[in-house]
Amino acid sequence: KLIKLANNENPYGPPEGVVKAMNDAWKYGNRYAAPDGGIIDAIAEHHHVKPENVLIGCGSSEILKIVDDAFLPDHKLVVGVEPTYETVYRFATNSKAKAIAIPLTKTYDANIKEIIRVTKLNARDVGVVYICNPNNPTGRIVPKDEIKLLLDSIPGDIPVFIDEAYHHFVDDPNYEPSVKYVIEGRKVIIARTFSKIAALAGMRLGYAVAPKEIIDQLRPFVMAYNTNVIVKFGGVASLKDTANEARIKQLNKQIRDRVTNELKAMGYEVIPSQSNFFMVNVKKDVTAVAEEFLKKGFVVGRKFPPMTEWLRVSVGTDEEMKGFMKTFKEVFPAQPTAQTKAGN
Amino acid sequence: KLIKLANNENPYGPPEGVVKAMNDAWKYGNRYAAPDGGIIDAIAEHHHVKPENVLIGCGSSEILKIVDDAFLPDHKLVVGVEPTYETVYRFATNSKAKAIAIPLTKTYDANIKEIIRVTKLNARDVGVVYICNPNNPTGRIVPKDEIKLLLDSIPGDIPVFIDEAYHHFVDDPNYEPSVKYVIEGRKVIIARTFSKIAALAGMRLGYAVAPKEIIDQLRPFVMAYNTNVIVKFGGVASLKDTANEARIKQLNKQIRDRVTNELKAMGYEVIPSQSNFFMVNVKKDVTAVAEEFLKKGFVVGRKFPPMTEWLRVSVGTDEEMKGFMKTFKEVFPAQPTAQTKAGN
């Protein structure tokens, strides 16, 4: 049986109350719409916005797709960093829009000043600015003052799309969620997902929060009946279960920090992460490394050009990560500057 | 509690074996991909095609959307009938393509000769020809010889998209499914869904069967992880359960024919249907009629212009349809040419 450390999932699965809420909704399985558990209202309440500010999708994947549909037609530009979650750029290519991908800084952070410069330079053609915060695959945040700087610096009619899939794992005080800018009426689209901390990746539920006029532009592009009936009930139960969320956040941090400290002690460069994954510089092409891990039963992250020698590892359970460290030492027996050897 | 006769769903729900298959897959709910129950192979085997000819979607809704994405960019044309399932035309409008909607014949059938004429006339600009077979909302089939005539008559490089959502309910010997044309290598795309006879509307699973080169054109447009993990297991179980399928088909026909005969005996014009819904001419605007039914606890079909006085009714259970007939007689107490009065 393979250990999956490849897709930034929650390895613990959804809590009992969420599973029960979904099981109770089976009876609607043959209906398209039926009761929806009040998911839109629950999300709106959670964010202190109106239901008209919320649009649910088949995972946040569908939100990424319809933002492309609505704002990135032929010849338009999306401005973002590289590497980031590549799906937005893939959809842009599909629709014959183009991506301007700004390299990360030396600390692997988003170069917000450069994003501002390039956006202003191409203002007429920029369909959307894409910020993944925290960023996948680096786990780095864009601090709140830089988000504000971005929004204050570019023309106010350019939508800024902030993907907060990994929001729940952050504990850096310099971070803040950006729904407040939606409430201020700025052209900001927030994407959230139930696939990460809520452990419902396989059940497909995500959403956008945005000003009403943007939601109205996005709505025609969602699929008829885009989400299954039972996950909506799961989503409502999940939003209420803050205790489980806190538990997962704490577990993730504890295991992530132990593993990354161990790797650093072995002499490996690790990017400090605010999420449920981290990147380690393995000084070797990631594709070959991933194949070696696979032979030993571990599925690790894909390659994120141009960081071709940085391996992205999703944080698994305590046991899974002990297995990962054991395997890491087998795959890389000659350790660059190893002086200490952490217990296992 | 409302009785839903509005969305052509299966009122009996999925059979026990299908529900069990889905329940057994809960353990993958926190993973994106995980095992998929072998759904692609099962569909391929079912149709005697290769896995490369199959693409699954979040309901056949997603198939409709990606056909638009791939074949109906700005200024292209979709040719089809009116009324039909309007989603394809809605997506076409979104992408700034245009629909040429050909009126039905006097018998409410697709005018295939006119579709051929118009398609040939606009051959350079036609992105796709759309045929819903049997057609929603009329329940009428396009006979097999007319499908062949269409394919033989239009330029071979124009894709023909045949939506067979209601395929399983047909018993007219002049009908045949069109996967055979995919196997012949023609530019035909078949859409199927698990939302109708398989009773999984709320769980979202549909698929396309098409030549490999068309699937390759469609694939970039599907969402990452477009279907939930558990419905794939349900779909595999459903394809195997031919006994339940036969039972639902028989029940649907029996109840549909009883109700439509009763309406005809009351003097109402009913379009002979080959599906799990039918249209009755209520000689009054459908929107107002639907409101009256709603007040009495029945949700009936929406308006399908230009057939604004034809009510589409989905076939419910025996008990639901007895309730429908009782309500129909309340809503229309003065019967146009009533001579007999069926028992209730």
mmCIF file of C-alpha atoms in Angstrom, chain A residues 4 7-14 19 22-23 26 28-34 58 61-62 65-66 69 85 87 90-91 94-95 166 193 195-196 199-204 219-230 320, chain B residues 4 7-14 19 22-23 26 28-34 58 61-62 65-66 69 85 87 90-91 94-95 166 193 195-196 199-204 219-230 320:
data_model
loop_
_atom_site.group_PDB
_atom_site.id
_atom_site.type_symbol
_atom_site.label_atom_id
_atom_site.label_comp_id
_atom_site.label_asym_id
_atom_site.label_seq_id
_atom_site.Cartn_x
_atom_site.Cartn_y
_atom_site.Cartn_z
ATOM 1 C CA LYS A 4 0.557 9.421 -0.391
ATOM 2 C CA ASN A 7 -1.377 16.092 -2.976
ATOM 3 C CA ASN A 8 -1.446 18.117 0.261
ATOM 4 C CA GLU A 9 -4.408 16.146 1.551
ATOM 5 C CA ASN A 10 -5.509 15.739 5.152
ATOM 6 C CA PRO A 11 -4.289 12.227 6.022
ATOM 7 C CA TYR A 12 -6.658 11.831 8.969
ATOM 8 C CA GLY A 13 -9.913 11.946 7.005
ATOM 9 C CA PRO A 14 -13.032 13.895 7.877
ATOM 10 C CA VAL A 19 -19.224 11.810 7.847
ATOM 11 C CA MET A 22 -23.042 13.169 4.666
ATOM 12 C CA ASN A 23 -24.469 9.737 5.452
ATOM 13 C CA TRP A 26 -27.777 9.772 1.041
ATOM 14 C CA TYR A 28 -31.142 12.757 -1.791
ATOM 15 C CA GLY A 29 -28.634 10.902 -4.009
ATOM 16 C CA ASN A 30 -31.108 10.498 -6.879
ATOM 17 C CA ARG A 31 -32.043 14.195 -6.970
ATOM 18 C CA TYR A 32 -30.173 17.058 -8.616
ATOM 19 C CA ALA A 33 -30.877 19.864 -6.244
ATOM 20 C CA ALA A 34 -32.956 18.803 -3.237
ATOM 21 C CA CYS A 58 -16.814 21.323 -7.681
ATOM 22 C CA SER A 61 -10.822 23.693 -9.163
ATOM 23 C CA GLU A 62 -14.102 24.799 -10.692
ATOM 24 C CA LYS A 65 -11.771 27.324 -14.179
ATOM 25 C CA ILE A 66 -14.639 29.811 -14.188
ATOM 26 C CA ASP A 69 -13.789 31.541 -18.359
ATOM 27 C CA TYR A 85 -0.396 26.163 -8.367
ATOM 28 C CA THR A 87 -3.869 24.997 -12.858
ATOM 29 C CA ARG A 90 -3.112 25.736 -17.682
ATOM 30 C CA PHE A 91 -6.667 27.063 -18.012
ATOM 31 C CA ASN A 94 -6.609 26.612 -22.928
ATOM 32 C CA SER A 95 -8.472 29.862 -23.457
ATOM 33 C CA TYR A 166 -4.118 26.469 2.592
ATOM 34 C CA THR A 193 -11.721 24.637 -0.483
ATOM 35 C CA SER A 195 -10.180 19.590 0.276
ATOM 36 C CA LYS A 196 -7.398 20.569 2.655
ATOM 37 C CA ALA A 199 -10.344 16.411 4.498
ATOM 38 C CA LEU A 200 -13.016 16.278 1.789
ATOM 39 C CA ALA A 201 -10.720 16.326 -1.269
ATOM 40 C CA GLY A 202 -12.432 13.297 -2.737
ATOM 41 C CA MET A 203 -15.883 14.774 -2.234
ATOM 42 C CA ARG A 204 -15.322 17.974 -4.255
ATOM 43 C CA ARG A 219 -22.208 32.384 -12.275
ATOM 44 C CA PRO A 220 -23.081 31.726 -15.949
ATOM 45 C CA PHE A 221 -19.954 29.577 -16.257
ATOM 46 C CA VAL A 222 -20.561 27.122 -13.421
ATOM 47 C CA MET A 223 -21.890 23.753 -14.403
ATOM 48 C CA ALA A 224 -25.539 22.946 -13.814
ATOM 49 C CA TYR A 225 -25.509 21.029 -10.515
ATOM 50 C CA ASN A 226 -21.775 21.319 -10.030
ATOM 51 C CA THR A 227 -21.561 19.768 -6.567
ATOM 52 C CA ASN A 228 -22.941 16.505 -5.263
ATOM 53 C CA VAL A 229 -25.784 16.643 -2.754
ATOM 54 C CA ILE A 230 -24.054 14.955 0.148
ATOM 55 C CA GLU A 320 3.848 8.108 7.629
ATOM 56 C CA LYS B 4 -40.608 16.548 -7.668
ATOM 57 C CA ASN B 7 -35.952 17.131 -13.416
ATOM 58 C CA ASN B 8 -36.439 13.735 -15.050
ATOM 59 C CA GLU B 9 -34.869 11.971 -12.094
ATOM 60 C CA ASN B 10 -35.308 8.341 -11.087
ATOM 61 C CA PRO B 11 -37.752 8.548 -8.164
ATOM 62 C CA TYR B 12 -36.805 5.128 -6.780
ATOM 63 C CA GLY B 13 -33.207 5.946 -5.873
ATOM 64 C CA PRO B 14 -30.136 3.806 -6.546
ATOM 65 C CA VAL B 19 -25.290 2.329 -2.434
ATOM 66 C CA MET B 22 -20.384 3.882 -2.584
ATOM 67 C CA ASN B 23 -20.457 3.338 1.176
ATOM 68 C CA TRP B 26 -15.961 6.443 2.004
ATOM 69 C CA TYR B 28 -11.060 7.511 0.193
ATOM 70 C CA GLY B 29 -13.075 10.682 0.890
ATOM 71 C CA ASN B 30 -10.004 12.692 1.953
ATOM 72 C CA ARG B 31 -8.003 11.825 -1.174
ATOM 73 C CA TYR B 32 -8.200 13.411 -4.615
ATOM 74 C CA ALA B 33 -7.561 10.478 -6.842
ATOM 75 C CA ALA B 34 -7.108 7.218 -4.918
ATOM 76 C CA CYS B 58 -19.088 15.822 -13.218
ATOM 77 C CA SER B 61 -23.158 18.619 -17.622
ATOM 78 C CA GLU B 62 -19.380 18.839 -17.615
ATOM 79 C CA LYS B 65 -19.445 22.367 -21.036
ATOM 80 C CA ILE B 66 -16.136 21.036 -22.363
ATOM 81 C CA ASP B 69 -14.896 24.886 -24.552
ATOM 82 C CA TYR B 85 -31.882 20.646 -23.519
ATOM 83 C CA THR B 87 -27.599 23.976 -21.529
ATOM 84 C CA ARG B 90 -26.341 28.577 -22.816
ATOM 85 C CA PHE B 91 -22.687 27.547 -22.830
ATOM 86 C CA ASN B 94 -21.139 32.240 -22.760
ATOM 87 C CA SER B 95 -18.301 31.571 -25.173
ATOM 88 C CA TYR B 166 -32.337 9.191 -21.753
ATOM 89 C CA THR B 193 -25.109 10.066 -17.610
ATOM 90 C CA SER B 195 -28.268 10.771 -13.374
ATOM 91 C CA LYS B 196 -31.266 9.219 -15.096
ATOM 92 C CA ALA B 199 -30.591 7.339 -10.064
ATOM 93 C CA LEU B 200 -27.319 9.079 -9.188
ATOM 94 C CA ALA B 201 -28.247 12.635 -10.246
ATOM 95 C CA GLY B 202 -27.142 14.034 -6.920
ATOM 96 C CA MET B 203 -23.819 12.238 -7.055
ATOM 97 C CA ARG B 204 -22.621 13.714 -10.381
ATOM 98 C CA ARG B 219 -9.320 16.446 -22.005
ATOM 99 C CA PRO B 220 -7.454 19.739 -21.319
ATOM 100 C CA PHE B 221 -10.761 21.374 -20.423
ATOM 101 C CA VAL B 222 -11.977 18.970 -17.726
ATOM 102 C CA MET B 223 -11.487 20.107 -14.168
ATOM 103 C CA ALA B 224 -8.722 18.573 -12.116
ATOM 104 C CA TYR B 225 -10.486 15.847 -10.102
ATOM 105 C CA ASN B 226 -13.868 16.490 -11.648
ATOM 106 C CA THR B 227 -15.744 13.608 -10.034
ATOM 107 C CA ASN B 228 -15.988 12.572 -6.414
ATOM 108 C CA VAL B 229 -14.314 9.333 -5.390
ATOM 109 C CA ILE B 230 -17.376 7.466 -4.223
ATOM 110 C CA GLU B 320 -46.760 10.305 -7.045
#
